CSV table of C-alpha atoms and ligand atoms in Angstrom, one decimal:
chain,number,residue,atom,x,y,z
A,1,UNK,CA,0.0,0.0,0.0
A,2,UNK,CA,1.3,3.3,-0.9
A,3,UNK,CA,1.0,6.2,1.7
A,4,UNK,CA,1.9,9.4,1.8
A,5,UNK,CA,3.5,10.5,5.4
A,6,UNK,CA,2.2,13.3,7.0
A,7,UNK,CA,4.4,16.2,8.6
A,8,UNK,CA,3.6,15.4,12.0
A,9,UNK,CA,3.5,18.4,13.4
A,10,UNK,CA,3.4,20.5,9.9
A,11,UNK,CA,4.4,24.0,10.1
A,12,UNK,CA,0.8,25.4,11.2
A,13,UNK,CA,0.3,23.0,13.9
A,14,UNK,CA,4.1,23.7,15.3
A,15,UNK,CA,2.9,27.6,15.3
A,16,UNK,CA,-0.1,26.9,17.5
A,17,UNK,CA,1.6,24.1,19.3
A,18,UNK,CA,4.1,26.4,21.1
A,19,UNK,CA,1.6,29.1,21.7
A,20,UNK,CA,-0.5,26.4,23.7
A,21,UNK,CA,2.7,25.5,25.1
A,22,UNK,CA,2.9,29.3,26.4
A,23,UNK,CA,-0.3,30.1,27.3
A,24,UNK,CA,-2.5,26.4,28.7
A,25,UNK,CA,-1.3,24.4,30.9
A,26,UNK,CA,1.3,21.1,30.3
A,27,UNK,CA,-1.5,18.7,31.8
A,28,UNK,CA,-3.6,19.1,28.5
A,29,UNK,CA,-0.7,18.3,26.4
A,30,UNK,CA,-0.9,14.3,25.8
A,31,UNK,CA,-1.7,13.6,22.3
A,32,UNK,CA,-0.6,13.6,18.6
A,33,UNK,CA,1.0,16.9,17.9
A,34,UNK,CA,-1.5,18.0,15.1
A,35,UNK,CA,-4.0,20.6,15.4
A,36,UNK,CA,-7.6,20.1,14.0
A,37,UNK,CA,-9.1,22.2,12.1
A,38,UNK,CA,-12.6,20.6,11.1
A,39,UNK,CA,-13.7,17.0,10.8
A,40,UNK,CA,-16.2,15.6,8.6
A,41,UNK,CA,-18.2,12.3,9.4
A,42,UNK,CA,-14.6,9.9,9.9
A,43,UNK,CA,-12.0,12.2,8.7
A,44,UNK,CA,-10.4,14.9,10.5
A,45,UNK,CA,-8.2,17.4,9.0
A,46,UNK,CA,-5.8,19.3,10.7
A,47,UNK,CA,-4.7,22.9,10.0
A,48,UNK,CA,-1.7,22.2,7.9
A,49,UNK,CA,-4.4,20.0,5.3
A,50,UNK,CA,-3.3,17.0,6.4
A,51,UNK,CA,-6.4,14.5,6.6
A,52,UNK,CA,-6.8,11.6,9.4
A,53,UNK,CA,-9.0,8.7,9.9
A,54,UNK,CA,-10.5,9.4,13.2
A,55,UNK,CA,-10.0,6.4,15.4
A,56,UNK,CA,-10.7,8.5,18.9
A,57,UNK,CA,-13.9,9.8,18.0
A,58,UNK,CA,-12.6,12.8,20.3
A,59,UNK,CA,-12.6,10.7,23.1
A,60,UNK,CA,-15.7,8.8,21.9
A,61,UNK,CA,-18.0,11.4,21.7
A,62,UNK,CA,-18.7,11.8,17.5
A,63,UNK,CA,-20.5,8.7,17.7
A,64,UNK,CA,-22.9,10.3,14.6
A,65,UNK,CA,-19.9,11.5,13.1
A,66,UNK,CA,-18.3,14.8,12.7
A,67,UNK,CA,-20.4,17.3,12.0
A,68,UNK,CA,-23.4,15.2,10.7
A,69,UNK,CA,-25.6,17.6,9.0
A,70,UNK,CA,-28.8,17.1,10.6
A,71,UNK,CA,-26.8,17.3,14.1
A,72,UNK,CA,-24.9,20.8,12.6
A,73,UNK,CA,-29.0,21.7,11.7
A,74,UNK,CA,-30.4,20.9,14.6
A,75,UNK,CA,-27.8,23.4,16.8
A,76,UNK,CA,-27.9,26.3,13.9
A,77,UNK,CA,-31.9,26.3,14.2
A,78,UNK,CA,-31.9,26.5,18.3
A,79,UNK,CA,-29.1,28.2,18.9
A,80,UNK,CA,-31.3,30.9,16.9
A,81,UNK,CA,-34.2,30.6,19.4
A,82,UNK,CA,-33.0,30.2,23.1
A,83,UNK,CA,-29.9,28.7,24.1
A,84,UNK,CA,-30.2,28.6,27.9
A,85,UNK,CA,-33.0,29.6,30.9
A,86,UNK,CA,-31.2,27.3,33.9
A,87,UNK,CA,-33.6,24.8,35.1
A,88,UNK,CA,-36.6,26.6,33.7
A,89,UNK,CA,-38.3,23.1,32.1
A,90,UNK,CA,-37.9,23.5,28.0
A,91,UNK,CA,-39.8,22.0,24.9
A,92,UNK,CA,-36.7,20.3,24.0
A,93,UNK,CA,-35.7,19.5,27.8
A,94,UNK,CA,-38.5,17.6,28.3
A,95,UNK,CA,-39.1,15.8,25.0
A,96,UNK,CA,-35.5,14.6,25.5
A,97,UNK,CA,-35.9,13.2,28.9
A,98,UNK,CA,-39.3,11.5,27.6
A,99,UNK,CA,-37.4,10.3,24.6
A,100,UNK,CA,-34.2,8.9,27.0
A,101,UNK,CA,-36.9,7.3,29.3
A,102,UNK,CA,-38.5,5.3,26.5
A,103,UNK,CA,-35.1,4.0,25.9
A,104,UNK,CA,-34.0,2.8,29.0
A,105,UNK,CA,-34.3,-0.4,31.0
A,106,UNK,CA,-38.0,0.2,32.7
A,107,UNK,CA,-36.9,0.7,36.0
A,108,UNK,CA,-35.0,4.0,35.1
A,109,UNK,CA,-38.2,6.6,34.7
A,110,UNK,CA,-36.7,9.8,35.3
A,111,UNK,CA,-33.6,11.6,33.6
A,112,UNK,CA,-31.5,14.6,35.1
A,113,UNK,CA,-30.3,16.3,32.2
A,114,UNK,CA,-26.6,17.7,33.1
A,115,UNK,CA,-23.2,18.5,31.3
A,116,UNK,CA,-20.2,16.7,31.7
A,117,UNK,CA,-19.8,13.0,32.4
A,118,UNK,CA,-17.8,13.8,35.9
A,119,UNK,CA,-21.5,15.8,36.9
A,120,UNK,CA,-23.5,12.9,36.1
A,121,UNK,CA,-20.9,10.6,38.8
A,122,UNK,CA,-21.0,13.2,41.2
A,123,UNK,CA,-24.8,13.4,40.5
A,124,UNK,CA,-25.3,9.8,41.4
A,125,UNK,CA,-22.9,9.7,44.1
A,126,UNK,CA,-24.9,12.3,46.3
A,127,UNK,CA,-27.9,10.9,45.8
A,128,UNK,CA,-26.6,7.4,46.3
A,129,UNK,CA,-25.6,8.6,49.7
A,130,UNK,CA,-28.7,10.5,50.5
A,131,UNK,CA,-31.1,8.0,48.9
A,132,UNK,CA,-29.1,5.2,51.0
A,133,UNK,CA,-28.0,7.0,54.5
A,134,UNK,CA,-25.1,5.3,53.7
A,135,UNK,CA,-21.6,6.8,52.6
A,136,UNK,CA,-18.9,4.2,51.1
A,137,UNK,CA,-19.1,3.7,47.8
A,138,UNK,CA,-17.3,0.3,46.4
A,139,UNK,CA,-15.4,1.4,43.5
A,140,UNK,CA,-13.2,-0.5,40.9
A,141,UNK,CA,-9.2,-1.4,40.4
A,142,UNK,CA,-8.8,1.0,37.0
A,143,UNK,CA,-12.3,2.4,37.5
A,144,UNK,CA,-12.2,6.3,35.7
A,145,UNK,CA,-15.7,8.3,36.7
A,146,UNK,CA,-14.5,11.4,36.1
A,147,UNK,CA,-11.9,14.3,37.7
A,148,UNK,CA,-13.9,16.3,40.7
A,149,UNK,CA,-13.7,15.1,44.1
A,150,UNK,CA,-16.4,12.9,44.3
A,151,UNK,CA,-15.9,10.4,41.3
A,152,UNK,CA,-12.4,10.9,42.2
A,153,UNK,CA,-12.5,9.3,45.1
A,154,UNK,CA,-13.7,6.1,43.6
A,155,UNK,CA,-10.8,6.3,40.6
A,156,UNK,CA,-9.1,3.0,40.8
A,157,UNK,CA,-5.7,4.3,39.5
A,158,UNK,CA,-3.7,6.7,41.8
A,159,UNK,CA,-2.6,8.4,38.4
A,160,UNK,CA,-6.4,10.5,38.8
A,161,UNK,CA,-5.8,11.2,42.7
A,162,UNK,CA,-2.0,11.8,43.1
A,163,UNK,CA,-0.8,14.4,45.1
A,164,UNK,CA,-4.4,16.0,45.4
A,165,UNK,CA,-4.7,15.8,49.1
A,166,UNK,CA,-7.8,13.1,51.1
A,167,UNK,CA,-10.5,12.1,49.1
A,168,UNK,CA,-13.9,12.3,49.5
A,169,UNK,CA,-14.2,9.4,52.5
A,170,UNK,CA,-15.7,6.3,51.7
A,171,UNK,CA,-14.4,4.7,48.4
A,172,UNK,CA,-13.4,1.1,48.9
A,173,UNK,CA,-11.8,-0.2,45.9
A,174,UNK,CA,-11.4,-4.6,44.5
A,175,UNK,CA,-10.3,-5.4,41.6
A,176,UNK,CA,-12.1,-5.6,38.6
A,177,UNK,CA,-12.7,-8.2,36.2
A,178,UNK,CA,-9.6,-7.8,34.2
A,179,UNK,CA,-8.9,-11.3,32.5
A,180,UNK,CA,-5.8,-10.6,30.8
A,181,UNK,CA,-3.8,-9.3,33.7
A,182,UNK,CA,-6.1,-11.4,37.0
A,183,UNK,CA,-4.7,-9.9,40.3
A,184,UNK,CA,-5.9,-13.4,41.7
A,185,UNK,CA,-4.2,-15.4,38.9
A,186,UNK,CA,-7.1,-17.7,37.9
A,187,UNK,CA,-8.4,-18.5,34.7
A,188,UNK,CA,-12.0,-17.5,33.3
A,189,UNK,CA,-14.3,-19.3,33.6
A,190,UNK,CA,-13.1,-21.9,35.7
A,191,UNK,CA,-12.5,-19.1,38.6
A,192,UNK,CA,-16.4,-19.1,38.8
A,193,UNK,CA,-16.0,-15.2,38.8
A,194,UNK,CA,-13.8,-15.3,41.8
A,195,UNK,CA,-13.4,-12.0,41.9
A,196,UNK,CA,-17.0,-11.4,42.4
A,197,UNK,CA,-16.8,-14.0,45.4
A,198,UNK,CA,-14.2,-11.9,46.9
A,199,UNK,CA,-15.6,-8.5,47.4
A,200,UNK,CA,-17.3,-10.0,50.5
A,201,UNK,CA,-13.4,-10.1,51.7
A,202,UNK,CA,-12.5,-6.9,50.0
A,203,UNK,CA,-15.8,-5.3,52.6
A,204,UNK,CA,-14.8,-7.2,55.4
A,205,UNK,CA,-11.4,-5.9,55.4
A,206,UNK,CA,-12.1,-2.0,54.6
A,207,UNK,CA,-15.6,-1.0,55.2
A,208,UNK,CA,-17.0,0.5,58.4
A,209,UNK,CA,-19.8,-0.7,58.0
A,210,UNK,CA,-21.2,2.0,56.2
A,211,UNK,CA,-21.5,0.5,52.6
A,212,UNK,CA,-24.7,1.8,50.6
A,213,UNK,CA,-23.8,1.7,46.9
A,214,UNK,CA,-21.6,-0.1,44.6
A,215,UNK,CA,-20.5,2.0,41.2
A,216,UNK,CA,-19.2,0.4,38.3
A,217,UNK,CA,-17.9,1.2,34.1
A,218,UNK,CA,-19.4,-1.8,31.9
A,219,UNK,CA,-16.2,-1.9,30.8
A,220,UNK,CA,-13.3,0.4,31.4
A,221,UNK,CA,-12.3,2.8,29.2
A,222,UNK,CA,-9.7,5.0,30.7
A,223,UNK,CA,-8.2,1.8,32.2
A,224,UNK,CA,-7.4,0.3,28.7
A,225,UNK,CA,-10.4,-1.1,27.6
A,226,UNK,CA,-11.0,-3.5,29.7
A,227,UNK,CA,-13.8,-5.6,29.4
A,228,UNK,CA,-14.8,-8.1,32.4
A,229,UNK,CA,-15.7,-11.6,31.1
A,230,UNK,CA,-19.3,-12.4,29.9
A,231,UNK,CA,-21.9,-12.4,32.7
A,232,UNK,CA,-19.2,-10.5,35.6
A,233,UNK,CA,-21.9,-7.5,35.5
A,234,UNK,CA,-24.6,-9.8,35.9
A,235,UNK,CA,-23.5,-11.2,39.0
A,236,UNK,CA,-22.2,-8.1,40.2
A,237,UNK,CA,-26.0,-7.4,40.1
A,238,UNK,CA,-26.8,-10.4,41.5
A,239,UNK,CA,-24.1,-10.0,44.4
A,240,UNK,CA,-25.7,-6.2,45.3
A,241,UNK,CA,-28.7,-6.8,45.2
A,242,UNK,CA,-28.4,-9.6,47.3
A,243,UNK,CA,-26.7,-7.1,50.1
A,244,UNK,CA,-29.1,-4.5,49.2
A,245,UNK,CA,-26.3,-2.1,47.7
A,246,UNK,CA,-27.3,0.9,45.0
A,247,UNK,CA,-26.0,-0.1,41.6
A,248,UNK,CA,-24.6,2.8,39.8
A,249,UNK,CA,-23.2,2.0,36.1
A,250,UNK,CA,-21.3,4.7,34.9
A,251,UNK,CA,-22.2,4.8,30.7
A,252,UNK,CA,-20.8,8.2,30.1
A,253,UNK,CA,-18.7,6.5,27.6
A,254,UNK,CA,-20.0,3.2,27.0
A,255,UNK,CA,-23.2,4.4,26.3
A,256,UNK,CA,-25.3,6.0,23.3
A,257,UNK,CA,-25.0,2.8,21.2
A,258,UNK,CA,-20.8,2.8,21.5
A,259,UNK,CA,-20.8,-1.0,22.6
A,260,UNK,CA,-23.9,-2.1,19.9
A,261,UNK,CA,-26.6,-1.6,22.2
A,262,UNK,CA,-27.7,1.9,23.2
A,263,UNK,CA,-26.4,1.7,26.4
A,264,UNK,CA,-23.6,-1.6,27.6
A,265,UNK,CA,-26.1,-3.0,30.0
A,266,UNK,CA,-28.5,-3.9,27.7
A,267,UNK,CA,-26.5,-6.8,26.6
A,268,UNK,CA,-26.9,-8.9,29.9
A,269,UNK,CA,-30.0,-6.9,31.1
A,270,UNK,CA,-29.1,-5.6,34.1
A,271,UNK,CA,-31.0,-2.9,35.7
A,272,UNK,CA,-28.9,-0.5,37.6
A,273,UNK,CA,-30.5,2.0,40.0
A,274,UNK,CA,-28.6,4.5,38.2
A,275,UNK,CA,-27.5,5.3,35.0
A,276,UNK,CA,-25.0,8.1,34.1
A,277,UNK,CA,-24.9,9.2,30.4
A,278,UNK,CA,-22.7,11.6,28.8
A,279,UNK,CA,-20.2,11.8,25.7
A,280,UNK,CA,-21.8,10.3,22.8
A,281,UNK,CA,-25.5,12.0,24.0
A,282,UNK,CA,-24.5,15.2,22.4
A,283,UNK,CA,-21.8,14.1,20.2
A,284,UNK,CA,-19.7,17.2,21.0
A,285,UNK,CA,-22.3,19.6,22.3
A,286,UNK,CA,-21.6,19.6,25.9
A,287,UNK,CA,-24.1,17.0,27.5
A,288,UNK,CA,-24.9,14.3,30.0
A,289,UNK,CA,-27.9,12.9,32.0
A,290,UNK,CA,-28.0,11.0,34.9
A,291,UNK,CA,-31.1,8.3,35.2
A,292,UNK,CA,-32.3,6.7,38.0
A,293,UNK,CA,-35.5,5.3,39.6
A,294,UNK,CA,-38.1,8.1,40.9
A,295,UNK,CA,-37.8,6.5,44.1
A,296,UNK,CA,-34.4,7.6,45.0
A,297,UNK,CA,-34.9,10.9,42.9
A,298,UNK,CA,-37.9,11.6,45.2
A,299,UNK,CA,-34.6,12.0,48.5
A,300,UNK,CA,-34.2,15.0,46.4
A,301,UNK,CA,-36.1,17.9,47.5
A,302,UNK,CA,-37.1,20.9,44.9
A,303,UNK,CA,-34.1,23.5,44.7
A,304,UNK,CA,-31.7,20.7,45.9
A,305,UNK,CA,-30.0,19.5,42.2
A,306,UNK,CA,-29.4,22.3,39.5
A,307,UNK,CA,-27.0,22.8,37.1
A,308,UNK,CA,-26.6,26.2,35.5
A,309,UNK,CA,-26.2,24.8,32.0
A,310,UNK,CA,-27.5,21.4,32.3
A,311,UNK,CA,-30.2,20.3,29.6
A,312,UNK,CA,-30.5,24.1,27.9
A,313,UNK,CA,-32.2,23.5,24.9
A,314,UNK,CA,-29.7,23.9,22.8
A,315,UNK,CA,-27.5,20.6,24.5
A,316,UNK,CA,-31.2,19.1,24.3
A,317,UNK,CA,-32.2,20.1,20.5
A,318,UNK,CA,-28.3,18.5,20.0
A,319,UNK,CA,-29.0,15.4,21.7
A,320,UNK,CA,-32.6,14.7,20.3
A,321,UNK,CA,-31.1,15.4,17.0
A,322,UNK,CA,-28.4,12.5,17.8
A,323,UNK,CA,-31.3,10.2,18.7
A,324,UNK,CA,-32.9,10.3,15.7
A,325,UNK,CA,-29.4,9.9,13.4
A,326,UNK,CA,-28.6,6.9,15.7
A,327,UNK,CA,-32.0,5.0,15.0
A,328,UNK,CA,-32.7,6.5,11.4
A,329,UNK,CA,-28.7,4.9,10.5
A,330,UNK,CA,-29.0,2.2,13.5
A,331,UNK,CA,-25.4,3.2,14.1
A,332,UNK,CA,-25.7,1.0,17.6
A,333,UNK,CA,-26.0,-1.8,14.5
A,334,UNK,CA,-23.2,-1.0,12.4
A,335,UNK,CA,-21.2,-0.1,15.9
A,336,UNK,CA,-22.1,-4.3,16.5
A,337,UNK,CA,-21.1,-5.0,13.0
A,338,UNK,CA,-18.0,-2.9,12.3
A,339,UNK,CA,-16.9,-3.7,15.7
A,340,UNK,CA,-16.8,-7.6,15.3
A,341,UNK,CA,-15.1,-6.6,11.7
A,342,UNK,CA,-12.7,-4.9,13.3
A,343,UNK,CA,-11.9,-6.7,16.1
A,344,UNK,CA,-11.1,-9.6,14.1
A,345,UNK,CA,-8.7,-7.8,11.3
A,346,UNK,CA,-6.9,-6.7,14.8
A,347,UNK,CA,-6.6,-10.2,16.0
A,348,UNK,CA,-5.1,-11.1,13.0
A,349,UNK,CA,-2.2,-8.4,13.6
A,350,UNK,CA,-2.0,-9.9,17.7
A,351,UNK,CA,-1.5,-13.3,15.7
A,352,UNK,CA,1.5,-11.5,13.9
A,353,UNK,CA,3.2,-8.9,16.1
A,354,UNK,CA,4.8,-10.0,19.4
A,355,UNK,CA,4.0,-6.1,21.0
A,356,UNK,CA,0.2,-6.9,20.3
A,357,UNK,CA,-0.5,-8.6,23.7
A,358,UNK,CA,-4.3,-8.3,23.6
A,359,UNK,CA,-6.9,-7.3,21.4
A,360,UNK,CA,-10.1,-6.6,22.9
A,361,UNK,CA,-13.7,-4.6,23.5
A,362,UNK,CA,-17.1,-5.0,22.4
A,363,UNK,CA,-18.9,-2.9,19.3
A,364,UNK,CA,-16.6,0.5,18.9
A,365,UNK,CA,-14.9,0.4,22.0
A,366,UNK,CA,-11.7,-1.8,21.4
A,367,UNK,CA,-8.4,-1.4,22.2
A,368,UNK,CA,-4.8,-2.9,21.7
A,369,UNK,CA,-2.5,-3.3,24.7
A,370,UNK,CA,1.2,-3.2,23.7
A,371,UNK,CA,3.4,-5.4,25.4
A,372,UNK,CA,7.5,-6.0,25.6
A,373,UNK,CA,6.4,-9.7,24.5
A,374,UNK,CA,3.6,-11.9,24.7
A,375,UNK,CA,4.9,-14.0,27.2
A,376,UNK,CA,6.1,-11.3,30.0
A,377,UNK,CA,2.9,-8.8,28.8
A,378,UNK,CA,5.2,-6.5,29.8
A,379,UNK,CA,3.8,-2.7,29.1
A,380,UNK,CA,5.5,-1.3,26.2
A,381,UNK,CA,4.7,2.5,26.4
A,382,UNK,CA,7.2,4.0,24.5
A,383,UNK,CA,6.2,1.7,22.1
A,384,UNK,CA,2.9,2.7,22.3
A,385,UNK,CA,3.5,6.0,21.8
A,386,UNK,CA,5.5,5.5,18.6
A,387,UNK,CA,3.1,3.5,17.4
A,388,UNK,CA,0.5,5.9,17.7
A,389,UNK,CA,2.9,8.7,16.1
A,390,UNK,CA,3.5,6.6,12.7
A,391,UNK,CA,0.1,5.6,12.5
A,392,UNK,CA,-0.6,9.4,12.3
A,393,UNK,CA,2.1,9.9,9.8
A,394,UNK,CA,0.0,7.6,7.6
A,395,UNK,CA,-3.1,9.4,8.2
A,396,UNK,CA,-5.0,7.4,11.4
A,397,UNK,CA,-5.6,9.4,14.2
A,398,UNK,CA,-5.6,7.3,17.6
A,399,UNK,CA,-4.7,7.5,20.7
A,400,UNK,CA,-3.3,6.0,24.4
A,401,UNK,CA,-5.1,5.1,27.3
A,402,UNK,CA,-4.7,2.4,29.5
A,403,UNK,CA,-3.3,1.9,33.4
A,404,UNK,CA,0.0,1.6,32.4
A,405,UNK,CA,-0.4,4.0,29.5
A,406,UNK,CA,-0.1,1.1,26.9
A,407,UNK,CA,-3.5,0.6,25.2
A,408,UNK,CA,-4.1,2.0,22.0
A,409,UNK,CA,-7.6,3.4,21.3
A,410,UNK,CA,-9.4,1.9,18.3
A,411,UNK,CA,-12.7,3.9,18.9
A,412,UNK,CA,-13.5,5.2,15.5
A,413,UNK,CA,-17.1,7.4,15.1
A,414,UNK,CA,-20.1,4.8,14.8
A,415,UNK,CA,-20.7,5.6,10.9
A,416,UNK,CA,-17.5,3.8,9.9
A,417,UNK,CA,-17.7,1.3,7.0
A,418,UNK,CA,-15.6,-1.4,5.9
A,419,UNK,CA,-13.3,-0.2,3.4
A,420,UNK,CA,-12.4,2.7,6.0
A,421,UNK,CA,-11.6,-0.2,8.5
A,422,UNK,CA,-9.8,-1.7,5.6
A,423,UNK,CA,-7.6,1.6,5.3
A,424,UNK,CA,-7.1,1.6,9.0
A,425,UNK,CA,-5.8,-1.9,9.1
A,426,UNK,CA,-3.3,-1.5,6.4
A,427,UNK,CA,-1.4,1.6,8.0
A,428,UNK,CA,-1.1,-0.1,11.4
A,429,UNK,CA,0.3,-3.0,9.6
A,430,UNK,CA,2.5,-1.1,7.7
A,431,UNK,CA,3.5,1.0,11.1
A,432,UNK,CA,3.4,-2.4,12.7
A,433,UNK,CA,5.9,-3.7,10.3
A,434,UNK,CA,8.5,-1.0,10.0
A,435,UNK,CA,8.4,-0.8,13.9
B,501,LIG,C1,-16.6,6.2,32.3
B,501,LIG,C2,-16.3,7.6,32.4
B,501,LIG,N1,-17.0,8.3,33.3
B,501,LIG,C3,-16.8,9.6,33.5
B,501,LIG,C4,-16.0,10.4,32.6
B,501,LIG,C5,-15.9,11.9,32.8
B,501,LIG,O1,-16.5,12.5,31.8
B,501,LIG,P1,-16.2,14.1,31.5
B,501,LIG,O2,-14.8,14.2,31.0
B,501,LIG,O3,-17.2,14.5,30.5
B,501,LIG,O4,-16.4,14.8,32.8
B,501,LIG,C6,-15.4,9.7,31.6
B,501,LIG,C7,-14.5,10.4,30.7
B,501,LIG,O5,-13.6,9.9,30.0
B,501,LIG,C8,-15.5,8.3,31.5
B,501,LIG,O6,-14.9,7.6,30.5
């Protein structure tokens, strides 16, 4: 395959590069040195004219695609009739919550329309608390919920709490179901879901007592994308319910059809108490909703939840505008179908590259974890990184997540087809093979 190699950064980008490196912070600066300029469905372009196939999605949030024209439509016409009245209740407010709570697993039959996914956790984690009387909070080994205090304080990787002084009390973390790399060294599914058996030990040895709710990612994203063996959320279910704990599953990434199913949980029907939705909802117009059971809304008093810009009608008109692209081009479909396409043509590279420990994830949420050798599964993060960097060159925008920092992102917007997977698999190979 012949392919032209991008000037990573190109003269442009460099320009803009260094004034970001003056004026914002270093913390921001963690990614491919290009600098977008627009993107288009799966192809993002970056201001020197360089053109990418978008593997990040933006952190999985263009799940319609870049600037899909009926989403682009949908915020031109609104954003010329109101764009935000606080909590006053909206005709786009409300017909999204009705639309959400048609969508959702019975159970869940009210929505809290917020903006960013880390104000959906913290939502749920209050009213957990409240709703329960009760204030620890199990958490997850690698569990990401978001950066303020209180989903912070259930992050399972120190790399989101370092240095930031006590936590919010009352996070108790176990390990998650992370197959590849089992902190109990057993095998699935002859461990029976051990882990699951455990967390009665994990309590035992760190709660007060006090445990009300138990939070959880379907799978985790910012850990690597790790997903738990078939049936672990089930009986994670089973196991809270049995101890009469909240279930909070956080699906501000997995969610809006990411995984093939509009939201993760759909796929071994479990019914959370709680449901927190963000990312893909407005596919780049800041949005997220937390849903829950009225019951445990009801501990919520009027004047006791706002959020200044939380559900305006323009995030609103954007996200009912993305419900109606994801079901008109059943994207959660072609998510399924691309995905299994995908993850395949990337288990054939694992079968071929000794870095390539593990291939994994459901739908369009699959990553690559890059390894010293298959045998050690040593994390290879330089390697990561330069894999990431020629895969640029050749015009496939990805990018690194992961515990250790050695998961590549393979998240692409939900519209892909096959011949852009195609594409996609032929540069990593060729980036594969020169490394
Ligand atoms: C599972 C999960 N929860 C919460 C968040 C936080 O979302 P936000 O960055 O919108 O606050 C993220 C972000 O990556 C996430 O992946």
């Amino acid at each position: 395959m012949n392919l032209m190699k991008h000037q990573i950064p190109g003269p442009k980008s460099a320009e803009i590069l260094a004034n970001s490196a003056r004026f914002e912070p270093p913390c921001m600066a963690d990614q491919v040195p290009a600098v977008w300029d627009h993107a288009e469905d799966v192809w993002i372009y970056d201001v020197d004219g360089n053109k990418y196939l978008d593997f990040t999605s933006g952190v999985l949030v263009a799940n319609v695609g870049h600037s899909h024209p009926d989403h682009v439509a949908a915020i031109r016409q609104q954003a010329g009739r109101l764009m935000n009245c606080y909590s006053f209740p909206t005709p786009e407010r409300v017909r999204l919550s009705e639309r959400l709570v048609g969508m959702l697993p019975e159970n869940l039959d009210r929505v809290f329309m917020l903006t960013t996914g880390a104000e959906a956790t913290e939502a749920a984690i209050r009213i957990a608390k409240r709703f329960s009387g009760k204030h620890e909070v199990l958490a997850f080994y690698g569990a990401f919920h978001g950066r303020t205090y209180g989903p912070m304080s259930v992050a399972g990787s120190a790399n989101t709490r370092r240095k930031f002084g006590p936590s919010v009390p009352g996070g108790i973390l176990a390990p998650y179901g992370y197959c590849y790399r089992c902190v109990y060294d057993k095998k699935f599914p002859e461990c029976e879901f051990h882990c699951i058996k455990a967390l009665d030990r994990v309590v035992e040895a760190a709660s007060s007592g006090d445990l009300g709710t138990v939070i959880t990612e379907p799978y985790q994203g910012g850990a690597g994308f790790i997903n738990p063996p078939p049936g672990w959320l089930k009986e994670l279910e089973r196991w809270a319910k049995e101890r009469g704990l909240l279930l909070i599953v956080d699906e501000v990434q997995s969610g809006f059809g990411r995984t093939g199913k509009f939201l993760a949980i759909e796929w071994e029907e479990v019914m959370p108490q709680m449901v927190c939705i963000g990312k893909g909802i407005g596919s780049g117009m800041p949005a997220s909703a937390l849903a829950g059971e009225s019951r445990i809304f009801d501990c919520m008093k009027p004047g006791e939840m706002s959020s200044t810009t939380g559900g305006n009608p323009l995030a609103s008109a954007a996200a009912l505008a993305v419900i109606d692209i994801m079901e008109k081009e059943h994207l959660p479909e072609n998510a399924r179908v691309m995905g299994a396409y995908l993850l395949q043509r990337l288990g054939e590279l694992k079968d071929r590259y000794e870095c390539i420990g593990d291939a994994r994830g459901m739908g369009l949420a699959l990553g690559l974890e890059i390894v010293e050798s298959k045998q050690t599964k040593k994390p290879a993060v330089a390697m990561t990184q330069k894999i990431i960097l020629g895969a640029a060159q050749y015009g496939l925008m990805m990018g690194k997540v992961g515990f250790y920092g050695n998961v590549i992102r393979v998240a692409p917007p939900l519209t892909i087809k096959q011949p852009e997977c195609d594409h996609a698999i032929a540069i990593l190979d060729k980036v594969l093979s020169e490394i």
